[in-house]
XYZ file of C-alpha atoms in Angstrom:
741
model
C 7.550 41.100 1.976
C 7.843 41.640 5.681
C 11.115 40.381 7.116
C 12.575 40.542 10.589
C 15.517 39.385 12.606
C 14.601 36.741 15.097
C 14.411 37.968 18.656
C 15.921 36.102 21.579
C 13.116 33.933 22.937
C 12.919 31.587 25.904
C 12.467 28.177 24.302
C 13.145 24.662 25.426
C 16.191 23.467 23.503
C 15.662 20.445 21.303
C 19.340 20.157 20.539
C 21.510 19.008 23.431
C 25.172 19.942 23.205
C 27.462 17.140 22.221
C 29.647 15.763 24.982
C 32.784 16.357 22.952
C 33.267 19.223 20.513
C 36.235 19.782 18.278
C 37.114 22.400 15.716
C 34.630 24.969 16.983
C 36.102 27.956 15.213
C 32.733 29.715 15.391
C 31.903 28.850 19.013
C 30.524 31.816 20.903
C 29.385 33.734 17.817
C 26.575 36.266 17.791
C 24.181 35.193 15.050
C 21.228 36.856 13.341
C 18.499 34.867 11.571
C 16.532 36.718 8.924
C 13.229 35.229 7.830
C 9.626 36.050 6.972
C 7.967 36.362 10.382
C 4.480 36.050 8.886
C 5.277 32.656 7.365
C 4.631 29.814 9.844
C 6.996 27.481 8.013
C 9.828 29.998 8.056
C 9.153 30.622 11.743
C 9.187 26.899 12.537
C 12.561 26.437 10.871
C 13.938 29.575 12.507
C 12.969 28.305 15.969
C 14.857 25.070 15.450
C 17.826 27.039 14.133
C 17.839 29.233 17.220
C 17.718 26.207 19.515
C 20.591 24.516 17.685
C 22.712 27.660 17.768
C 22.194 28.278 21.465
C 22.773 24.612 22.304
C 26.203 24.864 20.654
C 27.325 27.996 22.490
C 26.168 30.779 20.172
C 23.941 33.753 20.905
C 21.077 34.772 18.622
C 20.828 38.554 18.378
C 19.487 41.261 16.104
C 21.333 43.241 13.450
C 24.679 43.574 15.251
C 25.734 39.987 14.644
C 29.073 38.534 13.630
C 27.427 35.750 11.631
C 24.272 35.989 9.536
C 21.755 33.359 8.432
C 19.074 34.266 5.891
C 16.044 32.168 4.980
C 15.291 33.516 1.521
C 11.981 33.203 -0.263
C 11.787 31.354 -3.409
C 14.104 30.755 -6.273
C 12.309 30.057 -9.565
C 12.814 26.638 -11.081
C 13.862 24.802 -7.924
C 10.585 22.915 -7.567
C 8.334 22.163 -4.592
C 9.905 21.259 -1.230
C 13.423 21.853 -2.552
C 16.145 23.857 -0.837
C 19.770 24.863 -1.150
C 22.059 25.771 1.750
C 24.930 27.938 0.563
C 27.715 29.486 2.582
C 28.425 33.130 1.832
C 32.058 33.565 2.701
C 32.983 32.827 6.288
C 30.390 35.044 7.957
C 27.075 33.939 6.576
C 24.740 31.244 5.254
C 21.760 31.594 2.946
C 18.890 29.137 2.452
C 17.099 29.420 -0.871
C 14.063 27.296 -1.619
C 11.452 26.394 -4.183
C 8.584 27.154 -1.801
C 7.823 27.685 1.878
C 8.028 23.976 2.638
C 11.468 23.826 1.064
C 12.565 26.842 3.100
C 11.413 25.118 6.283
C 13.180 21.880 5.352
C 16.334 23.822 4.524
C 16.265 25.540 7.912
C 15.741 22.189 9.646
C 18.642 20.716 7.696
C 20.878 23.620 8.695
C 19.805 23.310 12.328
C 20.669 19.619 12.179
C 24.106 20.319 10.720
C 24.815 22.792 13.515
C 23.329 20.688 16.312
C 24.899 17.365 15.388
C 28.140 18.883 14.164
C 28.799 20.909 17.285
C 28.501 24.410 15.862
C 28.748 26.648 12.813
C 31.936 25.022 11.562
C 29.853 21.976 10.634
C 27.767 23.935 8.122
C 28.275 22.846 4.534
C 26.599 23.484 1.206
C 23.756 21.135 0.431
C 20.899 21.038 -2.081
C 17.976 18.625 -2.002
C 14.596 18.027 -3.588
C 12.124 15.290 -2.603
C 12.790 11.746 -3.757
C 9.064 11.008 -3.273
C 6.788 14.034 -3.413
C 4.246 12.999 -0.791
C 5.315 11.129 2.319
C 2.530 10.349 4.720
C 1.317 8.585 7.806
C -1.786 6.430 8.035
C -3.640 7.128 11.275
C -6.740 5.120 12.218
C -8.346 7.775 14.384
C -10.484 6.694 17.376
C -12.562 9.853 17.699
C -15.330 8.419 19.835
C -16.749 5.016 20.757
C -19.791 6.088 18.742
C -17.631 6.858 15.680
C -15.025 4.096 15.484
C -12.266 3.679 12.973
C -11.747 0.301 11.305
C -11.369 -1.584 14.582
C -11.275 0.287 17.883
C -11.635 -2.744 20.140
C -7.961 -2.854 21.128
C -6.291 -1.319 24.156
C -4.480 1.348 22.139
C -7.702 2.606 20.532
C -9.693 2.618 23.767
C -7.008 4.479 25.702
C -6.354 6.979 22.913
C -9.904 8.264 22.424
C -9.392 11.085 24.987
C -5.936 11.768 23.518
C -7.453 12.609 20.143
C -8.989 15.676 21.803
C -5.738 16.997 23.305
C -4.217 19.945 21.468
C -0.803 19.236 22.987
C -0.808 15.783 21.412
C -1.514 17.064 17.926
C 1.006 19.878 18.120
C 3.752 17.470 19.182
C 2.654 14.870 16.635
C 2.532 17.314 13.726
C 5.858 18.872 14.744
C 7.406 15.393 14.678
C 5.951 14.846 11.221
C 7.558 18.049 9.966
C 10.975 17.229 11.406
C 10.808 13.757 9.867
C 9.756 15.264 6.490
C 6.261 13.777 6.401
C 3.878 16.072 4.567
C 0.635 14.069 4.404
C -1.579 12.918 7.275
C -4.300 10.453 6.314
C -7.008 9.982 8.947
C -8.974 6.732 8.598
C -12.518 6.385 9.868
C -15.973 4.974 9.171
C -18.604 7.671 9.744
C -17.475 10.514 12.058
C -19.700 13.300 10.753
C -22.433 13.498 13.437
C -19.727 14.341 15.978
C -17.572 16.784 13.993
C -19.888 18.564 11.515
C -23.148 20.466 11.979
C -25.863 18.834 9.880
C -28.821 21.275 9.838
C -30.936 19.012 7.644
C -30.449 16.117 10.096
C -30.335 17.802 13.541
C -31.154 14.646 15.510
C -28.006 13.004 14.197
C -25.538 15.453 15.784
C -24.100 14.818 19.230
C -21.924 16.592 21.788
C -19.202 15.190 24.053
C -16.739 12.330 23.602
C -17.580 8.760 24.615
C -15.639 5.595 25.368
C -16.914 2.066 25.927
C -18.267 1.465 29.413
C -16.563 -1.909 29.416
C -13.499 -2.301 27.188
C -13.434 -5.388 25.006
C -11.273 -8.205 26.355
C -9.724 -11.371 24.983
C -12.682 -13.542 25.996
C -14.903 -12.327 23.200
C -14.715 -11.901 19.463
C -15.992 -8.334 19.371
C -14.253 -6.897 16.375
C -15.150 -4.305 13.785
C -17.990 -6.246 12.164
C -19.737 -6.868 15.492
C -21.520 -3.557 15.370
C -23.367 -4.043 18.653
C -20.208 -3.149 20.520
C -20.552 0.406 19.236
C -24.155 0.833 20.365
C -24.421 4.205 22.191
C -26.040 2.366 25.101
C -22.666 0.708 25.734
C -20.729 3.988 26.018
C -20.075 6.680 28.610
C -18.867 10.285 28.549
C -15.113 10.747 28.915
C -14.986 14.411 27.870
C -17.705 17.036 27.942
C -17.455 19.283 24.903
C -20.019 20.932 22.654
C -20.238 20.246 18.936
C -19.202 23.850 18.267
C -16.080 23.400 20.373
C -15.286 20.104 18.678
C -15.461 21.787 15.299
C -13.240 24.619 16.528
C -10.756 22.059 17.844
C -10.395 20.243 14.523
C -10.236 23.488 12.597
C -7.287 24.447 14.786
C -5.562 21.083 14.246
C -6.101 21.128 10.485
C -4.982 24.749 10.225
C -1.779 23.979 12.121
C -1.110 21.125 9.701
C -1.722 23.359 6.685
C 0.484 26.089 8.131
C 3.327 23.582 8.360
C 3.068 22.016 4.920
C 1.036 18.930 5.879
C -1.899 17.819 3.746
C -4.974 16.309 5.449
C -6.897 13.470 3.781
C -9.876 11.657 5.325
C -10.350 7.991 4.366
C -13.527 5.937 4.801
C -14.621 2.320 4.935
C -18.192 1.696 3.820
C -21.111 1.471 4.433
C -21.335 2.734 8.010
C -23.873 5.160 9.475
C -22.840 5.322 13.138
C -24.862 7.978 14.949
C -27.456 8.241 12.188
C -28.683 4.659 12.087
C -32.502 4.416 12.078
C -32.923 8.203 12.103
C -34.613 9.896 9.139
C -34.870 6.467 7.518
C -31.066 6.125 7.344
C -29.577 2.612 7.415
C -26.405 0.908 6.205
C -28.279 -0.658 3.285
C -26.591 0.022 -0.036
C -29.868 0.553 -1.871
C -31.334 2.997 0.628
C -31.752 6.292 -1.251
C -32.117 8.213 2.011
C -28.696 6.987 3.121
C -27.140 8.007 -0.194
C -28.579 11.522 0.084
C -27.493 11.776 3.727
C -23.847 10.785 3.160
C -23.604 13.050 0.111
C -24.800 15.912 2.317
C -22.310 14.992 5.079
C -19.366 15.203 2.681
C -20.405 18.610 1.378
C -20.899 19.961 4.899
C -17.565 18.499 6.023
C -15.674 20.271 3.249
C -17.483 23.532 3.979
C -16.619 23.222 7.677
C -12.949 22.380 7.149
C -11.420 24.364 4.269
C -7.983 23.019 5.222
C -8.811 19.450 4.135
C -7.010 18.423 0.948
C -8.617 15.149 0.000
C -11.103 12.347 0.516
C -10.356 8.634 0.256
C -12.758 5.705 0.001
C -12.787 1.931 -0.201
C -15.383 -0.288 -1.843
C -15.640 -2.207 1.422
C -15.693 -3.761 3.863
C -19.339 -3.502 4.938
C -21.277 -3.429 1.678
C -24.399 -5.468 1.007
C -24.368 -4.752 -2.723
C -22.166 -6.435 -5.354
C -19.044 -5.115 -7.005
C -19.883 -2.751 -9.804
C -22.752 -1.286 -7.829
C -20.392 -0.295 -5.017
C -18.404 2.065 -7.209
C -21.631 3.730 -8.349
C -22.743 4.086 -4.723
C -19.434 5.753 -3.852
C -19.809 8.155 -6.771
C -23.342 9.122 -5.734
C -22.256 9.750 -2.118
C -18.644 10.894 -1.801
C -18.100 11.848 -5.422
C -21.203 13.993 -5.816
C -20.806 15.361 -2.287
C -17.413 16.752 -3.277
C -18.761 17.996 -6.601
C -21.576 19.847 -4.799
C -18.955 21.695 -2.760
C -16.832 22.301 -5.855
C -19.685 24.114 -7.614
C -19.581 26.814 -4.931
C -15.782 26.754 -4.528
C -14.368 26.136 -8.015
C -10.878 27.328 -7.064
C -10.481 24.766 -4.279
C -8.834 21.499 -5.282
C -10.106 18.385 -3.468
C -8.095 15.270 -4.189
C -9.845 11.919 -4.388
C -8.162 8.585 -3.669
C -10.180 5.510 -4.615
C -8.512 2.522 -2.997
C -7.930 -0.596 -5.061
C -9.357 -2.789 -2.285
C -12.244 -4.918 -3.617
C -12.307 -3.034 -6.905
C -10.249 -2.579 -10.060
C -8.749 0.339 -11.912
C -10.950 0.185 -15.002
C -14.244 0.146 -13.082
C -13.078 2.935 -10.794
C -12.099 5.212 -13.659
C -15.254 4.553 -15.636
C -17.483 5.356 -12.663
C -15.593 8.521 -11.694
C -14.932 9.788 -15.218
C -16.787 13.050 -14.494
C -14.802 13.901 -11.358
C -13.100 17.260 -11.917
C -12.870 18.764 -8.428
C -9.160 17.978 -8.141
C -6.560 15.237 -8.640
C -7.915 11.690 -8.914
C -5.663 8.918 -7.599
C -5.855 5.322 -6.456
C -3.845 3.274 -3.935
C -2.469 -0.202 -3.364
C -1.656 -2.121 -0.200
C 1.911 -2.420 -1.392
C 3.456 -4.831 1.128
C 0.067 -6.118 2.243
C 0.055 -5.798 6.063
C 3.806 -6.426 6.455
C 6.075 -3.561 5.563
C 8.795 -5.277 7.636
C 9.116 -8.301 5.363
C 10.821 -7.639 2.039
C 12.338 -4.664 0.267
C 10.937 -5.917 -3.053
C 7.247 -6.604 -2.469
C 5.783 -8.506 -5.449
C 2.089 -7.825 -4.924
C 1.498 -4.625 -6.851
C 3.059 -6.051 -9.997
C 0.695 -9.004 -10.266
C -2.364 -7.431 -8.662
C -2.614 -3.911 -10.042
C 0.179 -2.874 -12.417
C -1.634 -3.888 -15.598
C -4.688 -1.837 -14.689
C -2.624 1.161 -13.604
C -0.618 1.189 -16.804
C -3.880 1.071 -18.722
C -5.671 3.952 -16.977
C -2.511 5.925 -16.093
C -3.790 7.087 -12.705
C -1.201 7.963 -10.014
C -1.082 5.273 -7.345
C -0.345 5.776 -3.644
C 1.420 3.036 -1.708
C -0.374 2.002 1.469
C 2.504 0.814 3.670
C 0.833 -1.223 6.376
C 3.000 -2.031 9.387
C 0.626 -4.363 11.234
C 3.527 -6.701 11.962
C 5.179 -4.747 14.770
C 3.610 -2.597 17.485
C 5.490 -2.804 20.793
C 9.214 -3.393 20.310
C 11.426 -0.722 18.780
C 12.705 -1.373 15.254
C 15.425 0.316 13.239
C 17.308 -0.732 10.112
C 18.081 2.240 7.834
C 19.686 -0.022 5.240
C 16.434 -1.974 4.904
C 14.356 1.192 4.561
C 16.765 2.726 2.050
C 16.586 -0.376 -0.132
C 12.800 -0.531 0.310
C 12.429 3.068 -0.855
C 14.833 2.525 -3.740
C 12.585 -0.257 -5.037
C 9.141 1.361 -4.780
C 7.407 1.755 -8.170
C 7.777 5.489 -8.651
C 6.700 5.039 -12.252
C 3.217 4.133 -11.017
C 3.159 7.014 -8.534
C 3.622 9.308 -11.551
C 5.308 11.997 -9.393
C 1.982 13.187 -7.952
C 1.269 10.393 -5.482
C 3.330 9.032 -2.618
C 2.960 6.690 0.331
C 1.326 6.612 3.731
C 2.536 4.271 6.455
C 0.585 2.948 9.395
C -1.388 0.018 10.812
C -5.062 -0.915 11.013
C -4.762 -2.829 14.281
C -3.053 -0.218 16.425
C -3.372 3.504 17.148
C -0.122 5.430 16.933
C -1.202 7.995 19.496
C 0.176 7.734 23.003
C 1.719 4.628 24.540
C -0.166 3.221 27.553
C 1.377 -0.160 28.404
C 4.816 0.796 29.734
C 5.209 0.035 33.431
C 7.485 3.017 34.058
C 5.290 6.097 34.635
C 8.012 8.290 33.127
C 7.724 6.426 29.816
C 4.032 5.564 29.790
C 1.989 8.138 27.911
C 4.764 9.201 25.542
C 3.874 9.640 21.891
C 4.354 6.536 19.773
C 6.230 8.714 17.267
C 8.637 9.590 20.091
C 9.040 6.066 21.425
C 9.588 4.751 17.882
C 11.433 7.890 16.761
C 14.133 5.971 14.906
C 11.686 4.016 12.723
C 9.455 7.010 12.012
C 12.495 9.101 11.167
C 13.980 6.706 8.638
C 10.717 6.088 6.742
C 10.180 9.846 6.484
C 13.703 11.115 5.957
C 14.689 8.461 3.411
C 11.448 9.067 1.549
C 12.580 12.664 1.116
C 16.329 12.108 0.735
C 17.433 8.643 -0.329
C 21.100 9.664 -0.153
C 21.210 9.718 3.661
C 24.068 7.449 4.692
C 24.868 5.211 7.599
C 27.050 8.020 8.964
C 23.995 10.279 9.206
C 22.018 7.730 11.213
C 24.973 7.038 13.479
C 25.183 10.776 14.150
C 21.478 10.804 15.033
C 22.016 7.926 17.455
C 25.025 9.652 19.008
C 23.063 12.869 19.373
C 20.104 11.097 21.012
C 22.227 8.813 23.194
C 25.616 10.527 23.706
C 26.560 7.968 26.351
C 26.374 5.084 23.840
C 28.771 3.698 21.256
C 26.823 4.850 18.184
C 28.441 2.379 15.793
C 27.714 -0.547 18.088
C 24.159 0.659 18.685
C 23.603 0.983 14.928
C 24.794 -2.571 14.272
C 22.932 -4.051 17.238
C 19.659 -2.315 16.400
C 20.033 -3.397 12.777
C 20.643 -7.024 13.760
C 17.594 -6.969 16.016
C 15.514 -5.446 13.233
C 16.382 -8.216 10.789
C 14.421 -10.700 12.896
C 10.827 -9.691 12.101
C 11.446 -9.496 8.316
C 12.956 -12.987 8.363
C 9.974 -14.341 10.293
C 7.540 -12.640 7.933
C 9.276 -14.003 4.858
C 9.174 -17.541 6.230
C 5.529 -17.311 7.313
C 3.892 -14.653 5.189
C 0.266 -13.773 5.866
C -1.214 -11.004 3.798
C -3.673 -9.486 6.268
C -3.398 -7.949 9.716
C -5.681 -10.377 11.588
C -3.743 -13.405 10.359
C -0.474 -12.975 12.248
C 1.092 -10.786 14.894
C 4.742 -11.878 15.249
C 5.265 -10.294 18.681
C 2.756 -12.728 20.174
C 2.730 -15.563 17.624
C -1.003 -14.899 17.549
C -3.796 -14.477 15.039
C -7.393 -13.437 15.494
C -8.303 -16.824 16.961
C -5.353 -16.831 19.365
C -2.014 -18.636 19.512
C -0.629 -20.024 16.261
C 0.638 -23.587 16.499
C 2.772 -24.991 13.703
C -0.352 -26.697 12.361
C -2.057 -23.298 12.203
C 0.976 -21.661 10.650
C 3.977 -23.329 9.019
C 2.112 -26.488 7.966
C -0.793 -24.530 6.507
C 0.792 -21.487 4.849
C 4.096 -21.159 3.070
C 6.816 -18.513 2.794
C 6.549 -15.246 0.910
C 6.216 -15.862 -2.798
C 9.458 -15.138 -4.577
C 11.532 -15.271 -1.384
C 13.287 -18.481 -2.427
C 12.492 -20.069 0.947
C 11.312 -23.687 1.106
C 8.256 -24.550 3.163
C 8.548 -27.259 5.815
C 6.753 -29.708 3.484
C 9.085 -28.914 0.603
C 12.010 -29.441 2.953
C 10.620 -32.803 4.073
C 9.982 -33.936 0.500
C 13.567 -33.118 -0.470
C 14.984 -34.924 2.565
C 12.934 -38.059 1.964
C 13.693 -38.226 -1.758
C 17.367 -37.314 -1.299
C 16.955 -34.431 -3.726
C 19.075 -31.278 -3.485
C 17.411 -28.355 -1.777
C 16.077 -25.951 -4.381
C 16.088 -22.882 -2.180
C 16.730 -21.623 1.336
C 15.826 -24.337 3.826
C 13.883 -23.793 7.060
C 17.015 -24.799 8.973
C 18.991 -22.065 7.229
C 16.287 -19.539 8.097
C 16.513 -20.671 11.719
C 20.300 -20.358 11.700
C 20.014 -16.842 10.291
C 17.526 -15.901 13.010
C 19.894 -17.241 15.647
C 22.783 -15.276 14.151
C 20.787 -12.030 14.281
C 19.662 -12.809 17.821
C 23.157 -13.638 19.050
C 24.637 -10.492 17.517
C 21.899 -8.459 19.191
C 22.411 -10.028 22.610
C 26.171 -9.519 22.422
C 25.720 -5.871 21.481
C 23.174 -5.257 24.235
C 25.460 -6.857 26.814
C 28.415 -4.736 25.715
C 26.419 -1.497 25.786
C 25.014 -2.237 29.225
C 28.556 -2.579 30.530
C 29.750 0.567 28.755
C 26.915 2.954 29.608
C 26.161 2.808 33.313
C 24.338 4.829 34.461
C 22.145 5.594 31.441
C 18.849 7.413 30.837
C 15.604 5.460 30.949
C 14.888 5.748 27.236
C 18.214 4.188 26.337
C 17.805 1.344 28.832
C 14.279 0.723 27.566
C 15.605 0.585 24.014
C 18.186 -2.023 25.010
C 15.462 -4.097 26.666
C 13.453 -3.963 23.445
C 16.433 -5.156 21.426
C 17.024 -7.951 23.926
C 13.366 -9.000 23.819
C 13.418 -9.042 20.029
C 16.496 -11.268 20.055
C 14.820 -13.738 22.401
C 11.718 -13.726 20.209
C 13.969 -14.542 17.262
C 15.418 -17.504 19.141
C 11.899 -18.755 19.854
C 10.986 -18.695 16.168
C 14.305 -20.280 15.198
C 13.569 -23.327 17.316
C 9.906 -23.421 16.332
C 10.936 -23.461 12.658
C 13.546 -26.180 13.255
C 11.004 -28.213 15.168
C 8.412 -27.851 12.421
C 10.896 -28.927 9.731
C 11.914 -32.059 11.643
C 8.273 -32.789 12.445
C 7.345 -32.533 8.765
C 9.894 -35.241 7.949
C 8.603 -37.472 10.758
C 4.947 -37.051 9.826
C 5.704 -38.006 6.230
C 7.760 -41.040 7.278
C 6.898 -42.150 10.854
C 9.782 -44.618 10.757
C 12.174 -41.695 11.126
C 11.880 -41.424 14.887
C 15.143 -39.531 15.182
C 13.488 -36.620 13.409
C 10.709 -36.679 15.981
C 13.203 -36.616 18.822
C 15.004 -33.662 17.283
C 11.676 -31.915 16.730
C 10.699 -32.452 20.352
C 14.042 -31.085 21.561
C 13.534 -27.945 19.486
C 9.994 -27.402 20.772
C 11.165 -27.839 24.359
C 13.902 -25.290 23.736
C 11.258 -23.000 22.236
C 9.457 -23.118 25.591
C 12.604 -21.882 27.327
C 13.097 -19.232 24.648
C 9.545 -17.929 25.045
C 9.906 -17.864 28.816
C 13.049 -15.738 28.468
C 11.251 -13.493 25.961
C 8.284 -13.115 28.317
C 10.581 -12.237 31.206
C 12.313 -9.557 29.148
C 9.132 -8.069 27.649
C 7.181 -7.997 30.911
C 10.056 -6.307 32.695
C 8.713 -3.110 31.131
C 5.334 -3.767 29.440
C 1.846 -4.681 30.604
C -0.353 -6.980 28.492
C -2.719 -5.447 25.959
C -5.423 -6.457 23.502
C -4.553 -6.018 19.839
C -7.541 -4.972 17.760
C -7.013 -7.294 14.839
C -5.382 -10.323 16.418
C -5.643 -11.212 20.096
C -4.458 -10.546 23.621
C -0.700 -10.023 23.920
C -0.060 -11.524 27.341
C 3.354 -13.130 27.257
C 2.843 -15.347 30.308
C -0.552 -16.616 29.145
C 0.908 -17.363 25.733
C 3.665 -19.354 27.460
C 1.007 -21.874 28.463
C 0.093 -22.287 24.789
C 3.757 -22.732 23.914
C 4.013 -25.497 26.521
C 0.859 -27.176 25.192
C 2.347 -27.207 21.720
C 5.502 -28.918 22.973
C 3.358 -31.496 24.764
C 1.343 -32.053 21.601
C 4.541 -32.785 19.677
C 5.617 -35.220 22.388
C 2.258 -36.986 22.104
C 2.969 -37.646 18.423
C 5.733 -40.092 19.312
C 3.446 -43.087 18.838
C 0.654 -41.395 16.919
C 2.014 -38.950 14.332
C -0.407 -36.639 12.589
C -0.927 -37.098 8.899
C 1.097 -34.754 6.692
C -0.902 -31.813 5.365
C -0.691 -29.832 2.168
C -0.392 -26.090 2.338
C -2.985 -23.644 1.128
C -1.620 -22.264 -2.123
C -0.326 -18.716 -1.818
C -1.250 -15.847 -4.144
C -0.044 -15.885 -7.702
C -0.722 -13.974 -10.874
C -4.276 -15.308 -10.908
C -4.931 -14.646 -7.252
C -6.211 -11.812 -5.100
C -7.620 -8.589 -6.503
C -6.949 -7.592 -10.086
């Protein structure tokens, strides 16, 4: 094996020196790093090591070094992705690993010890293996207006189409994945093949260039994913001139970089879509069209031949089928399944994983239809927390929707962690994520599978709504670095403590009180989960907490709290249950809406106090830190809005049930009027740094326009003084007989 000592290179340091350093017995050392120069993962880890060493006052040299670091290649029996850092006396450190990924993770861990600890004295022995084997991101990829993902009508999708064709973006994005210990990237699409694969048997289908919509969708229309006219090529324009050959070369480069750094690539599809091929060669989106079946089968084979780096294909039995359940699974076998098998005949040594999503199907039917699949691992998935990963650390849905089937067929199950409940404001509660990860059903993952986290209604590419030009355009994984880090790092190493995250905060923001920032950020981040538990909606288009909006627009209490109840199993009483208990003088059998509101206020007040203290302590401060504090402040004010809206709804429920109780109406009205003031304060804080934007799955997030809806709701409550609305009964939530089985 070829080995070399790292040369001194001119690199931008990722590790800033700490403001205060103590106990630096090894400061000013000359250090050699020995590693396999031909191994991209070793090289990646070695670069971060070099940066950390130089940032803490050391010099990286060749053989004549006073301190030696060796990245060793594999120790039998350690297992995939595992590493051990071991000190060798006082003058050296060795990293041994179970594979190249483990060696890279070990080097990154060592670099982190040195960088955050202030030098070589901070190095300590450590051994780790992955808590969850595969830790991924879900990325709805807006390749082209002619090849949309699930819903590309939002601002983030429209603005990010050109970004998807920037090499710099993908290198930074994939590097961030590695450092946060993500090792799976799932790209979600409908039908991208005419624009990324040569199809010699269907030459008229292929197209060059990259297109965007001539006129972006706005809030005045309902032009979402099922309104296919919006994606008509006549409605698009060129945003980037590039040949099909160059597009293929681009994605081969991206996928190769991912493979070289231990990241699997999986392509997921919704069905049936034939964008770019519609009405050519007799192809349509009809499920019984044999020409379409043959065409998509051919596309899959050609895709796998074009991109040997791709590790897997995923499919869903929806959401654009015109054939019934049972037939859909057979259609998917004849297209994607046989397309992979065709490739496998010519490449029997290549393993292609297949993930058949549980959406609109069931485990038994899936396994029966795909019983002959032998091209690689066969898995399924489940939308584990529905669309709200920031809601509860013990999601109940998999147990009553899918567990029975999974235990029967014994197929590894991936967890689809959808975070469609939070897009703009920064979030960070490591204790929540640690408990969430501790409770995931690893028995149903069966070691092989893992999780992928991401939304359907937002593209986690670059950020385009910040008013500060220095912050607009940054990667979402950089803006939300804290959240992305904890979902990746705790998925790999569940033992990471509060102290570790405080050190990360101190390293990122050395001017801040890390303990106070940790507590304040945590308090702020408890607000959205509390809101979601009180008003739990399973799908993305049903509720966006940051705007109190759904697909149809603003959510009044009649659209929300009076119609749908809290998360099942949360122990929270609905507003009707609260009213019934009040009027019958029965004890409350659960957490009342007023207690939820008080808890929201407590989190908000703690956040505002912490933000105020840090603003006084850290002047002047960098823009990122100040922007973070504004996000925490905005979240607190949003929490206060919901607290008063919930109180108002609870009092209103009592009044509507017994109109003689006018005092309850007066209290309700006071709460709704206060909610107007709360929303106005929230809007002022949010718009101090963000422009409005259209969310793909819900509606337009324009804080000042929504304020008018908030005022109308307060007026509507006032109008009930002499004409109360009749009490309504809630739509029953899911139970063991509900949703997909």
